[in-house]
Amino acid sequence: MADTGWPGCAKSLKGVILDLCGVLYDSGEGDGVAIPGSIEAVKRLKESDLELRFCTNETQATREKFVAKLQRLGFDISVSEVFPPAPAAIAVLKERGLRPHLLVHDGLLPEFDAVDKTNPNCVIIGDAAENFSYQNLNEAFRVLIGLEKPVLFSLGQGRYYKETDGLKLDVGVYMKALEYACDLKAEVIGKPSPTFFQSVLSDMGLKPQEALMIGDDLVNDVGGAQYCGMKGVQVRTGKYRPSDERHPTVIADATVDNLAHAVDVILGQRGRGA
Amino acid sequence: MADTGWPGCAKSLKGVILDLCGVLYDSGEGDGVAIPGSIEAVKRLKESDLELRFCTNETQATREKFVAKLQRLGFDISVSEVFPPAPAAIAVLKERGLRPHLLVHDGLLPEFDAVDKTNPNCVIIGDAAENFSYQNLNEAFRVLIGLEKPVLFSLGQGRYYKETDGLKLDVGVYMKALEYACDLKAEVIGKPSPTFFQSVLSDMGLKPQEALMIGDDLVNDVGGAQYCGMKGVQVRTGKYRPSDERHPTVIADATVDNLAHAVDVILGQRGRGA
């Protein structure tokens, strides 16, 4: 019988999914900074026999610009390997014939260039940061409250993230604000939505139990992946807080100091198993 | 046995508490506008044998400036008759030795002039309107998340209110945002807090069953008053929406077109009873 505990489970893995911000780099002014050891760790995973994808709730830039930033930081990553919420949202809009009012970061707007936004019948919010002004939030609220059946999509549900100059409020906080204002429940697109994780697994051609998620967000990365049947490992970088290790409901399969350490252990196990 | 239903209950009333915005006037550019018939209705209540107080979650101005605005609109109201949340909050701060970080409207700041705000160990949010920028909300968040025991006071918990140019998000929406961001529960000061209603009843020298609250907010005015043992009547002005009359849990003792109509009925009943 295969070892299902950490680190033995690494022997039977077929793929790894990595969160980006807080695992590979810390965001902040300019491109942010790579987390020590993470560039080499990604390189080692790519050279291994493991499938590798990147699953992010990043919504401040188009996928192309975001990947270009990662490349400038030194990471060997291509656009087709990265899964952010915006393309998934556009697929949902098409499927359901919805026209969005957007409250997102200026950098994300080009993703929605080809989307019909006239006479909106839903609202999409992303990590809009400074665009979360009182006026803009009020405008999104008025669109929702004016709809007979208000539909709110939230690109992620994170509470906050860490930039080089400190913690920043994330989209989930504004999702809760609009949920309360309009007495509705938002549909989350992005982690920890099972549909979102499943789309990445499909692209890898793997079953959940064959994949491992590594992230800094206990609830959205680790808990979300575990809910889908994957293993979930938390790194002590990014938004990690010591209290995560005493969380009442989400217990990571392992908590490791950083990505480099996680990759050491995974590849070490596989070396021994071979 | 006294008639406890509407309108018969008006015969045994000893006092009336009125909400202000949406009942006496609609806010908006400048001083806003008086709701037709409300100036005369307040005058008639004052000439009656009923105790009269005004209970508001208004936090955009000091009590003095706010009452001066009501007087300019034509209402015969004095400062001592008006109960807003800020003075109640200051009493709580003193009692518990707390120093606030304030996220409130510029117009409310003078209320807190004499309050020690150095090295804050709690956060107070009011209806800050345009001051609810991303940066300001993030600053309040960082104060809270940095405290060992974070304490958040919210001056009211309203979802939205109506100005002459449309609906505006109220403080409750940002309360929910910070509650989610910091995984805590705010303490509400203002309606519908029972402590707040009780302080008004004490000032009137009345028991709850001797008083009637009239407001446009079904949950915070009507439901809050009923929870304390008062009668609660909703007016179809201000933020009233037809769906309020189908609310699953809060059922007003009566729903009337406006304040003038409510006062007609109350004084009419008392005239008949005399």
PDB file of N, CA, C and O in Angstrom, chain A residues 127 129-135 137-138 141-142 145 157-161 165-170 172-183 241, chain B residues 127 129-135 137-138 141-142 145 157-161 165-170 172-183 241:
ATOM      1  N   ASP A 127      -8.858  41.660  -7.170  1.00  0.00           N
ATOM      2  CA  ASP A 127      -8.012  42.396  -6.232  1.00  0.00           C
ATOM      3  C   ASP A 127      -7.755  43.774  -6.830  1.00  0.00           C
ATOM      4  O   ASP A 127      -6.735  44.016  -7.456  1.00  0.00           O
ATOM      5  N   ALA A 129      -7.302  46.649  -5.337  1.00  0.00           N
ATOM      6  CA  ALA A 129      -6.400  47.502  -4.540  1.00  0.00           C
ATOM      7  C   ALA A 129      -6.913  48.939  -4.493  1.00  0.00           C
ATOM      8  O   ALA A 129      -8.039  49.170  -4.083  1.00  0.00           O
ATOM      9  N   GLU A 130      -6.110  49.898  -4.938  1.00  0.00           N
ATOM     10  CA  GLU A 130      -6.493  51.319  -4.837  1.00  0.00           C
ATOM     11  C   GLU A 130      -7.815  51.610  -5.549  1.00  0.00           C
ATOM     12  O   GLU A 130      -8.478  52.605  -5.246  1.00  0.00           O
ATOM     13  N   ASN A 131      -8.203  50.775  -6.502  1.00  0.00           N
ATOM     14  CA  ASN A 131      -9.506  50.981  -7.170  1.00  0.00           C
ATOM     15  C   ASN A 131     -10.688  50.656  -6.263  1.00  0.00           C
ATOM     16  O   ASN A 131     -11.827  50.944  -6.624  1.00  0.00           O
ATOM     17  N   PHE A 132     -10.437  50.083  -5.096  1.00  0.00           N
ATOM     18  CA  PHE A 132     -11.512  49.860  -4.119  1.00  0.00           C
ATOM     19  C   PHE A 132     -11.800  51.152  -3.364  1.00  0.00           C
ATOM     20  O   PHE A 132     -11.715  51.208  -2.142  1.00  0.00           O
ATOM     21  N   SER A 133     -12.109  52.204  -4.102  1.00  0.00           N
ATOM     22  CA  SER A 133     -12.506  53.470  -3.477  1.00  0.00           C
ATOM     23  C   SER A 133     -13.958  53.361  -3.035  1.00  0.00           C
ATOM     24  O   SER A 133     -14.687  52.461  -3.460  1.00  0.00           O
ATOM     25  N   TYR A 134     -14.368  54.297  -2.194  1.00  0.00           N
ATOM     26  CA  TYR A 134     -15.778  54.321  -1.760  1.00  0.00           C
ATOM     27  C   TYR A 134     -16.689  54.465  -2.971  1.00  0.00           C
ATOM     28  O   TYR A 134     -17.695  53.781  -3.098  1.00  0.00           O
ATOM     29  N   GLN A 135     -16.293  55.339  -3.885  1.00  0.00           N
ATOM     30  CA  GLN A 135     -17.132  55.601  -5.060  1.00  0.00           C
ATOM     31  C   GLN A 135     -17.278  54.357  -5.932  1.00  0.00           C
ATOM     32  O   GLN A 135     -18.381  54.023  -6.374  1.00  0.00           O
ATOM     33  N   LEU A 137     -16.834  51.159  -5.061  1.00  0.00           N
ATOM     34  CA  LEU A 137     -17.572  50.090  -4.379  1.00  0.00           C
ATOM     35  C   LEU A 137     -19.064  50.416  -4.389  1.00  0.00           C
ATOM     36  O   LEU A 137     -19.911  49.541  -4.580  1.00  0.00           O
ATOM     37  N   ASN A 138     -19.366  51.702  -4.211  1.00  0.00           N
ATOM     38  CA  ASN A 138     -20.770  52.143  -4.228  1.00  0.00           C
ATOM     39  C   ASN A 138     -21.390  51.907  -5.610  1.00  0.00           C
ATOM     40  O   ASN A 138     -22.554  51.512  -5.723  1.00  0.00           O
ATOM     41  N   PHE A 141     -22.146  48.288  -5.983  1.00  0.00           N
ATOM     42  CA  PHE A 141     -23.316  48.030  -5.136  1.00  0.00           C
ATOM     43  C   PHE A 141     -24.599  48.442  -5.850  1.00  0.00           C
ATOM     44  O   PHE A 141     -25.590  47.710  -5.871  1.00  0.00           O
ATOM     45  N   ARG A 142     -24.585  49.616  -6.470  1.00  0.00           N
ATOM     46  CA  ARG A 142     -25.797  50.104  -7.145  1.00  0.00           C
ATOM     47  C   ARG A 142     -26.183  49.229  -8.330  1.00  0.00           C
ATOM     48  O   ARG A 142     -27.365  49.019  -8.599  1.00  0.00           O
ATOM     49  N   ILE A 145     -27.742  46.025  -6.640  1.00  0.00           N
ATOM     50  CA  ILE A 145     -29.020  46.237  -5.964  1.00  0.00           C
ATOM     51  C   ILE A 145     -30.117  46.572  -6.989  1.00  0.00           C
ATOM     52  O   ILE A 145     -31.304  46.396  -6.728  1.00  0.00           O
ATOM     53  N   GLN A 157     -11.096  34.782  -2.647  1.00  0.00           N
ATOM     54  CA  GLN A 157     -11.774  35.215  -1.426  1.00  0.00           C
ATOM     55  C   GLN A 157     -10.761  35.449  -0.311  1.00  0.00           C
ATOM     56  O   GLN A 157     -11.076  35.349   0.871  1.00  0.00           O
ATOM     57  N   GLY A 158      -9.533  35.778  -0.693  1.00  0.00           N
ATOM     58  CA  GLY A 158      -8.461  36.000   0.289  1.00  0.00           C
ATOM     59  C   GLY A 158      -8.769  37.177   1.197  1.00  0.00           C
ATOM     60  O   GLY A 158      -9.462  38.117   0.814  1.00  0.00           O
ATOM     61  N   ARG A 159      -8.259  37.087   2.439  1.00  0.00           N
ATOM     62  CA  ARG A 159      -8.447  38.170   3.406  1.00  0.00           C
ATOM     63  C   ARG A 159      -7.411  39.267   3.186  1.00  0.00           C
ATOM     64  O   ARG A 159      -7.705  40.438   3.181  1.00  0.00           O
ATOM     65  N   TYR A 160      -6.150  38.851   3.067  1.00  0.00           N
ATOM     66  CA  TYR A 160      -5.061  39.813   2.882  1.00  0.00           C
ATOM     67  C   TYR A 160      -3.854  39.093   2.318  1.00  0.00           C
ATOM     68  O   TYR A 160      -3.797  37.862   2.336  1.00  0.00           O
ATOM     69  N   TYR A 161      -2.924  39.863   1.795  1.00  0.00           N
ATOM     70  CA  TYR A 161      -1.666  39.278   1.332  1.00  0.00           C
ATOM     71  C   TYR A 161      -0.535  40.181   1.784  1.00  0.00           C
ATOM     72  O   TYR A 161      -0.773  41.289   2.288  1.00  0.00           O
ATOM     73  N   ASP A 165       6.059  46.059   1.769  1.00  0.00           N
ATOM     74  CA  ASP A 165       5.845  47.090   2.786  1.00  0.00           C
ATOM     75  C   ASP A 165       4.721  46.765   3.777  1.00  0.00           C
ATOM     76  O   ASP A 165       4.277  47.642   4.505  1.00  0.00           O
ATOM     77  N   GLY A 166       4.266  45.526   3.799  1.00  0.00           N
ATOM     78  CA  GLY A 166       3.271  45.158   4.810  1.00  0.00           C
ATOM     79  C   GLY A 166       2.071  44.424   4.243  1.00  0.00           C
ATOM     80  O   GLY A 166       2.008  44.139   3.050  1.00  0.00           O
ATOM     81  N   LEU A 167       1.103  44.123   5.121  1.00  0.00           N
ATOM     82  CA  LEU A 167      -0.093  43.386   4.713  1.00  0.00           C
ATOM     83  C   LEU A 167      -1.060  44.294   3.952  1.00  0.00           C
ATOM     84  O   LEU A 167      -1.202  45.470   4.271  1.00  0.00           O
ATOM     85  N   LYS A 168      -1.724  43.725   2.947  1.00  0.00           N
ATOM     86  CA  LYS A 168      -2.697  44.467   2.143  1.00  0.00           C
ATOM     87  C   LYS A 168      -4.013  43.697   2.094  1.00  0.00           C
ATOM     88  O   LYS A 168      -4.014  42.471   1.923  1.00  0.00           O
ATOM     89  N   LEU A 169      -5.110  44.426   2.175  1.00  0.00           N
ATOM     90  CA  LEU A 169      -6.431  43.805   2.089  1.00  0.00           C
ATOM     91  C   LEU A 169      -6.647  43.191   0.712  1.00  0.00           C
ATOM     92  O   LEU A 169      -6.330  43.796  -0.311  1.00  0.00           O
ATOM     93  N   ASP A 170      -7.212  42.002   0.702  1.00  0.00           N
ATOM     94  CA  ASP A 170      -7.446  41.274  -0.551  1.00  0.00           C
ATOM     95  C   ASP A 170      -8.935  41.320  -0.911  1.00  0.00           C
ATOM     96  O   ASP A 170      -9.770  41.819  -0.157  1.00  0.00           O
ATOM     97  N   GLY A 172     -11.378  39.267  -0.952  1.00  0.00           N
ATOM     98  CA  GLY A 172     -12.397  38.622  -0.133  1.00  0.00           C
ATOM     99  C   GLY A 172     -13.081  39.579   0.835  1.00  0.00           C
ATOM    100  O   GLY A 172     -14.267  39.433   1.152  1.00  0.00           O
ATOM    101  N   VAL A 173     -12.308  40.558   1.283  1.00  0.00           N
ATOM    102  CA  VAL A 173     -12.814  41.555   2.221  1.00  0.00           C
ATOM    103  C   VAL A 173     -13.927  42.384   1.557  1.00  0.00           C
ATOM    104  O   VAL A 173     -14.959  42.677   2.174  1.00  0.00           O
ATOM    105  N   TYR A 174     -13.735  42.715   0.299  1.00  0.00           N
ATOM    106  CA  TYR A 174     -14.730  43.504  -0.437  1.00  0.00           C
ATOM    107  C   TYR A 174     -15.880  42.624  -0.920  1.00  0.00           C
ATOM    108  O   TYR A 174     -16.998  43.107  -1.100  1.00  0.00           O
ATOM    109  N   MET A 175     -15.585  41.348  -1.114  1.00  0.00           N
ATOM    110  CA  MET A 175     -16.656  40.394  -1.412  1.00  0.00           C
ATOM    111  C   MET A 175     -17.626  40.345  -0.231  1.00  0.00           C
ATOM    112  O   MET A 175     -18.849  40.443  -0.406  1.00  0.00           O
ATOM    113  N   LYS A 176     -17.094  40.235   0.986  1.00  0.00           N
ATOM    114  CA  LYS A 176     -17.939  40.190   2.182  1.00  0.00           C
ATOM    115  C   LYS A 176     -18.725  41.497   2.325  1.00  0.00           C
ATOM    116  O   LYS A 176     -19.884  41.494   2.745  1.00  0.00           O
ATOM    117  N   ALA A 177     -18.092  42.610   1.991  1.00  0.00           N
ATOM    118  CA  ALA A 177     -18.750  43.912   2.076  1.00  0.00           C
ATOM    119  C   ALA A 177     -19.977  43.948   1.157  1.00  0.00           C
ATOM    120  O   ALA A 177     -21.076  44.313   1.582  1.00  0.00           O
ATOM    121  N   LEU A 178     -19.800  43.535  -0.092  1.00  0.00           N
ATOM    122  CA  LEU A 178     -20.922  43.568  -1.042  1.00  0.00           C
ATOM    123  C   LEU A 178     -21.958  42.495  -0.716  1.00  0.00           C
ATOM    124  O   LEU A 178     -23.155  42.711  -0.934  1.00  0.00           O
ATOM    125  N   GLU A 179     -21.511  41.357  -0.216  1.00  0.00           N
ATOM    126  CA  GLU A 179     -22.467  40.315   0.191  1.00  0.00           C
ATOM    127  C   GLU A 179     -23.410  40.870   1.252  1.00  0.00           C
ATOM    128  O   GLU A 179     -24.625  40.665   1.205  1.00  0.00           O
ATOM    129  N   TYR A 180     -22.845  41.584   2.223  1.00  0.00           N
ATOM    130  CA  TYR A 180     -23.661  42.146   3.304  1.00  0.00           C
ATOM    131  C   TYR A 180     -24.553  43.278   2.776  1.00  0.00           C
ATOM    132  O   TYR A 180     -25.738  43.345   3.094  1.00  0.00           O
ATOM    133  N   ALA A 181     -23.986  44.138   1.946  1.00  0.00           N
ATOM    134  CA  ALA A 181     -24.757  45.281   1.427  1.00  0.00           C
ATOM    135  C   ALA A 181     -25.982  44.815   0.654  1.00  0.00           C
ATOM    136  O   ALA A 181     -27.054  45.417   0.742  1.00  0.00           O
ATOM    137  N   CYS A 182     -25.830  43.745  -0.127  1.00  0.00           N
ATOM    138  CA  CYS A 182     -26.905  43.299  -1.025  1.00  0.00           C
ATOM    139  C   CYS A 182     -27.605  42.043  -0.517  1.00  0.00           C
ATOM    140  O   CYS A 182     -28.499  41.539  -1.204  1.00  0.00           O
ATOM    141  N   ASP A 183     -27.195  41.527   0.632  1.00  0.00           N
ATOM    142  CA  ASP A 183     -27.799  40.332   1.202  1.00  0.00           C
ATOM    143  C   ASP A 183     -27.768  39.172   0.192  1.00  0.00           C
ATOM    144  O   ASP A 183     -28.810  38.588  -0.132  1.00  0.00           O
ATOM    145  N   ARG A 241       1.296  32.704   8.996  1.00  0.00           N
ATOM    146  CA  ARG A 241       1.382  33.193  10.375  1.00  0.00           C
ATOM    147  C   ARG A 241       1.434  31.982  11.300  1.00  0.00           C
ATOM    148  O   ARG A 241       0.786  30.969  11.032  1.00  0.00           O
TER     149      ARG A 241
ATOM    150  N   ASP B 127     -19.640  56.156   9.656  1.00  0.00           N
ATOM    151  CA  ASP B 127     -20.015  56.324   8.249  1.00  0.00           C
ATOM    152  C   ASP B 127     -19.023  57.300   7.615  1.00  0.00           C
ATOM    153  O   ASP B 127     -19.281  58.484   7.515  1.00  0.00           O
ATOM    154  N   ALA B 129     -17.859  57.438   4.585  1.00  0.00           N
ATOM    155  CA  ALA B 129     -18.126  57.771   3.178  1.00  0.00           C
ATOM    156  C   ALA B 129     -16.826  57.812   2.365  1.00  0.00           C
ATOM    157  O   ALA B 129     -16.108  56.814   2.344  1.00  0.00           O
ATOM    158  N   GLU B 130     -16.514  58.932   1.740  1.00  0.00           N
ATOM    159  CA  GLU B 130     -15.334  59.007   0.859  1.00  0.00           C
ATOM    160  C   GLU B 130     -14.043  58.641   1.595  1.00  0.00           C
ATOM    161  O   GLU B 130     -13.058  58.253   0.962  1.00  0.00           O
ATOM    162  N   ASN B 131     -14.040  58.769   2.916  1.00  0.00           N
ATOM    163  CA  ASN B 131     -12.845  58.389   3.676  1.00  0.00           C
ATOM    164  C   ASN B 131     -12.627  56.871   3.718  1.00  0.00           C
ATOM    165  O   ASN B 131     -11.586  56.416   4.173  1.00  0.00           O
ATOM    166  N   PHE B 132     -13.598  56.111   3.251  1.00  0.00           N
ATOM    167  CA  PHE B 132     -13.417  54.663   3.139  1.00  0.00           C
ATOM    168  C   PHE B 132     -12.620  54.330   1.888  1.00  0.00           C
ATOM    169  O   PHE B 132     -13.066  53.575   1.026  1.00  0.00           O
ATOM    170  N   SER B 133     -11.443  54.904   1.777  1.00  0.00           N
ATOM    171  CA  SER B 133     -10.547  54.582   0.664  1.00  0.00           C
ATOM    172  C   SER B 133      -9.857  53.257   0.975  1.00  0.00           C
ATOM    173  O   SER B 133      -9.851  52.791   2.121  1.00  0.00           O
ATOM    174  N   TYR B 134      -9.245  52.664  -0.052  1.00  0.00           N
ATOM    175  CA  TYR B 134      -8.493  51.416   0.162  1.00  0.00           C
ATOM    176  C   TYR B 134      -7.389  51.645   1.183  1.00  0.00           C
ATOM    177  O   TYR B 134      -7.184  50.838   2.087  1.00  0.00           O
ATOM    178  N   GLN B 135      -6.717  52.781   1.051  1.00  0.00           N
ATOM    179  CA  GLN B 135      -5.596  53.061   1.946  1.00  0.00           C
ATOM    180  C   GLN B 135      -6.052  53.185   3.400  1.00  0.00           C
ATOM    181  O   GLN B 135      -5.426  52.628   4.306  1.00  0.00           O
ATOM    182  N   LEU B 137      -8.829  51.991   4.798  1.00  0.00           N
ATOM    183  CA  LEU B 137      -9.344  50.729   5.326  1.00  0.00           C
ATOM    184  C   LEU B 137      -8.169  49.806   5.646  1.00  0.00           C
ATOM    185  O   LEU B 137      -8.169  49.095   6.652  1.00  0.00           O
ATOM    186  N   ASN B 138      -7.156  49.832   4.783  1.00  0.00           N
ATOM    187  CA  ASN B 138      -5.965  49.016   5.004  1.00  0.00           C
ATOM    188  C   ASN B 138      -5.235  49.435   6.284  1.00  0.00           C
ATOM    189  O   ASN B 138      -4.739  48.599   7.033  1.00  0.00           O
ATOM    190  N   PHE B 141      -7.119  48.133   9.189  1.00  0.00           N
ATOM    191  CA  PHE B 141      -6.850  46.688   9.225  1.00  0.00           C
ATOM    192  C   PHE B 141      -5.498  46.393   9.883  1.00  0.00           C
ATOM    193  O   PHE B 141      -5.372  45.518  10.738  1.00  0.00           O
ATOM    194  N   ARG B 142      -4.487  47.147   9.502  1.00  0.00           N
ATOM    195  CA  ARG B 142      -3.145  46.903  10.054  1.00  0.00           C
ATOM    196  C   ARG B 142      -3.087  47.191  11.548  1.00  0.00           C
ATOM    197  O   ARG B 142      -2.381  46.491  12.283  1.00  0.00           O
ATOM    198  N   ILE B 145      -4.887  44.068  13.131  1.00  0.00           N
ATOM    199  CA  ILE B 145      -4.168  42.798  13.014  1.00  0.00           C
ATOM    200  C   ILE B 145      -2.888  42.827  13.857  1.00  0.00           C
ATOM    201  O   ILE B 145      -2.345  41.787  14.222  1.00  0.00           O
ATOM    202  N   GLN B 157     -24.565  49.607  12.071  1.00  0.00           N
ATOM    203  CA  GLN B 157     -24.271  48.449  11.227  1.00  0.00           C
ATOM    204  C   GLN B 157     -25.146  48.473   9.975  1.00  0.00           C
ATOM    205  O   GLN B 157     -25.440  47.448   9.379  1.00  0.00           O
ATOM    206  N   GLY B 158     -25.567  49.682   9.569  1.00  0.00           N
ATOM    207  CA  GLY B 158     -26.436  49.826   8.401  1.00  0.00           C
ATOM    208  C   GLY B 158     -25.765  49.342   7.125  1.00  0.00           C
ATOM    209  O   GLY B 158     -24.543  49.385   6.986  1.00  0.00           O
ATOM    210  N   ARG B 159     -26.583  48.849   6.198  1.00  0.00           N
ATOM    211  CA  ARG B 159     -26.075  48.381   4.905  1.00  0.00           C
ATOM    212  C   ARG B 159     -25.904  49.567   3.955  1.00  0.00           C
ATOM    213  O   ARG B 159     -24.896  49.726   3.297  1.00  0.00           O
ATOM    214  N   TYR B 160     -26.941  50.387   3.885  1.00  0.00           N
ATOM    215  CA  TYR B 160     -26.886  51.543   2.974  1.00  0.00           C
ATOM    216  C   TYR B 160     -27.958  52.525   3.396  1.00  0.00           C
ATOM    217  O   TYR B 160     -28.845  52.211   4.184  1.00  0.00           O
ATOM    218  N   TYR B 161     -27.831  53.740   2.891  1.00  0.00           N
ATOM    219  CA  TYR B 161     -28.860  54.742   3.153  1.00  0.00           C
ATOM    220  C   TYR B 161     -29.111  55.478   1.848  1.00  0.00           C
ATOM    221  O   TYR B 161     -28.386  55.294   0.859  1.00  0.00           O
ATOM    222  N   ASP B 165     -29.244  61.712  -4.414  1.00  0.00           N
ATOM    223  CA  ASP B 165     -28.764  61.198  -5.704  1.00  0.00           C
ATOM    224  C   ASP B 165     -28.628  59.672  -5.735  1.00  0.00           C
ATOM    225  O   ASP B 165     -28.000  59.135  -6.652  1.00  0.00           O
ATOM    226  N   GLY B 166     -29.200  58.987  -4.761  1.00  0.00           N
ATOM    227  CA  GLY B 166     -29.184  57.523  -4.830  1.00  0.00           C
ATOM    228  C   GLY B 166     -28.728  56.867  -3.543  1.00  0.00           C
ATOM    229  O   GLY B 166     -28.460  57.548  -2.548  1.00  0.00           O
ATOM    230  N   LEU B 167     -28.626  55.518  -3.576  1.00  0.00           N
ATOM    231  CA  LEU B 167     -28.231  54.758  -2.391  1.00  0.00           C
ATOM    232  C   LEU B 167     -26.732  54.868  -2.154  1.00  0.00           C
ATOM    233  O   LEU B 167     -25.941  54.898  -3.096  1.00  0.00           O
ATOM    234  N   LYS B 168     -26.354  54.927  -0.887  1.00  0.00           N
ATOM    235  CA  LYS B 168     -24.939  55.000  -0.499  1.00  0.00           C
ATOM    236  C   LYS B 168     -24.622  53.911   0.514  1.00  0.00           C
ATOM    237  O   LYS B 168     -25.396  53.677   1.443  1.00  0.00           O
ATOM    238  N   LEU B 169     -23.443  53.296   0.360  1.00  0.00           N
ATOM    239  CA  LEU B 169     -23.010  52.270   1.298  1.00  0.00           C
ATOM    240  C   LEU B 169     -22.808  52.859   2.688  1.00  0.00           C
ATOM    241  O   LEU B 169     -22.218  53.928   2.838  1.00  0.00           O
ATOM    242  N   ASP B 170     -23.263  52.130   3.696  1.00  0.00           N
ATOM    243  CA  ASP B 170     -23.163  52.591   5.075  1.00  0.00           C
ATOM    244  C   ASP B 170     -22.054  51.820   5.811  1.00  0.00           C
ATOM    245  O   ASP B 170     -21.456  50.882   5.265  1.00  0.00           O
ATOM    246  N   GLY B 172     -21.917  49.574   8.077  1.00  0.00           N
ATOM    247  CA  GLY B 172     -22.007  48.132   8.345  1.00  0.00           C
ATOM    248  C   GLY B 172     -21.257  47.305   7.315  1.00  0.00           C
ATOM    249  O   GLY B 172     -20.713  46.237   7.628  1.00  0.00           O
ATOM    250  N   VAL B 173     -21.221  47.809   6.099  1.00  0.00           N
ATOM    251  CA  VAL B 173     -20.554  47.121   4.995  1.00  0.00           C
ATOM    252  C   VAL B 173     -19.036  47.039   5.262  1.00  0.00           C
ATOM    253  O   VAL B 173     -18.404  45.998   5.035  1.00  0.00           O
ATOM    254  N   TYR B 174     -18.494  48.110   5.795  1.00  0.00           N
ATOM    255  CA  TYR B 174     -17.064  48.135   6.100  1.00  0.00           C
ATOM    256  C   TYR B 174     -16.762  47.416   7.414  1.00  0.00           C
ATOM    257  O   TYR B 174     -15.659  46.884   7.612  1.00  0.00           O
ATOM    258  N   MET B 175     -17.753  47.388   8.288  1.00  0.00           N
ATOM    259  CA  MET B 175     -17.638  46.573   9.506  1.00  0.00           C
ATOM    260  C   MET B 175     -17.465  45.106   9.113  1.00  0.00           C
ATOM    261  O   MET B 175     -16.563  44.412   9.601  1.00  0.00           O
ATOM    262  N   LYS B 176     -18.315  44.631   8.200  1.00  0.00           N
ATOM    263  CA  LYS B 176     -18.234  43.241   7.748  1.00  0.00           C
ATOM    264  C   LYS B 176     -16.889  42.981   7.070  1.00  0.00           C
ATOM    265  O   LYS B 176     -16.312  41.902   7.203  1.00  0.00           O
ATOM    266  N   ALA B 177     -16.408  43.955   6.306  1.00  0.00           N
ATOM    267  CA  ALA B 177     -15.122  43.819   5.619  1.00  0.00           C
ATOM    268  C   ALA B 177     -14.004  43.595   6.638  1.00  0.00           C
ATOM    269  O   ALA B 177     -13.203  42.661   6.506  1.00  0.00           O
ATOM    270  N   LEU B 178     -13.949  44.428   7.671  1.00  0.00           N
ATOM    271  CA  LEU B 178     -12.880  44.306   8.672  1.00  0.00           C
ATOM    272  C   LEU B 178     -13.076  43.068   9.547  1.00  0.00           C
ATOM    273  O   LEU B 178     -12.095  42.451   9.979  1.00  0.00           O
ATOM    274  N   GLU B 179     -14.319  42.711   9.815  1.00  0.00           N
ATOM    275  CA  GLU B 179     -14.577  41.481  10.578  1.00  0.00           C
ATOM    276  C   GLU B 179     -13.972  40.280   9.852  1.00  0.00           C
ATOM    277  O   GLU B 179     -13.330  39.421  10.460  1.00  0.00           O
ATOM    278  N   TYR B 180     -14.183  40.225   8.548  1.00  0.00           N
ATOM    279  CA  TYR B 180     -13.662  39.111   7.749  1.00  0.00           C
ATOM    280  C   TYR B 180     -12.133  39.166   7.669  1.00  0.00           C
ATOM    281  O   TYR B 180     -11.456  38.152   7.833  1.00  0.00           O
ATOM    282  N   ALA B 181     -11.613  40.367   7.432  1.00  0.00           N
ATOM    283  CA  ALA B 181     -10.157  40.513   7.284  1.00  0.00           C
ATOM    284  C   ALA B 181      -9.431  40.056   8.538  1.00  0.00           C
ATOM    285  O   ALA B 181      -8.369  39.427   8.456  1.00  0.00           O
ATOM    286  N   CYS B 182      -9.977  40.365   9.707  1.00  0.00           N
ATOM    287  CA  CYS B 182      -9.283  40.100  10.974  1.00  0.00           C
ATOM    288  C   CYS B 182      -9.878  38.925  11.733  1.00  0.00           C
ATOM    289  O   CYS B 182      -9.419  38.611  12.834  1.00  0.00           O
ATOM    290  N   ASP B 183     -10.915  38.289  11.170  1.00  0.00           N
ATOM    291  CA  ASP B 183     -11.559  37.149  11.823  1.00  0.00           C
ATOM    292  C   ASP B 183     -12.005  37.510  13.242  1.00  0.00           C
ATOM    293  O   ASP B 183     -11.612  36.862  14.211  1.00  0.00           O
ATOM    294  N   ARG B 241     -37.948  49.733   1.381  1.00  0.00           N
ATOM    295  CA  ARG B 241     -38.144  49.018   0.119  1.00  0.00           C
ATOM    296  C   ARG B 241     -39.351  48.083   0.294  1.00  0.00           C
ATOM    297  O   ARG B 241     -39.514  47.504   1.380  1.00  0.00           O
TER     298      ARG B 241
END
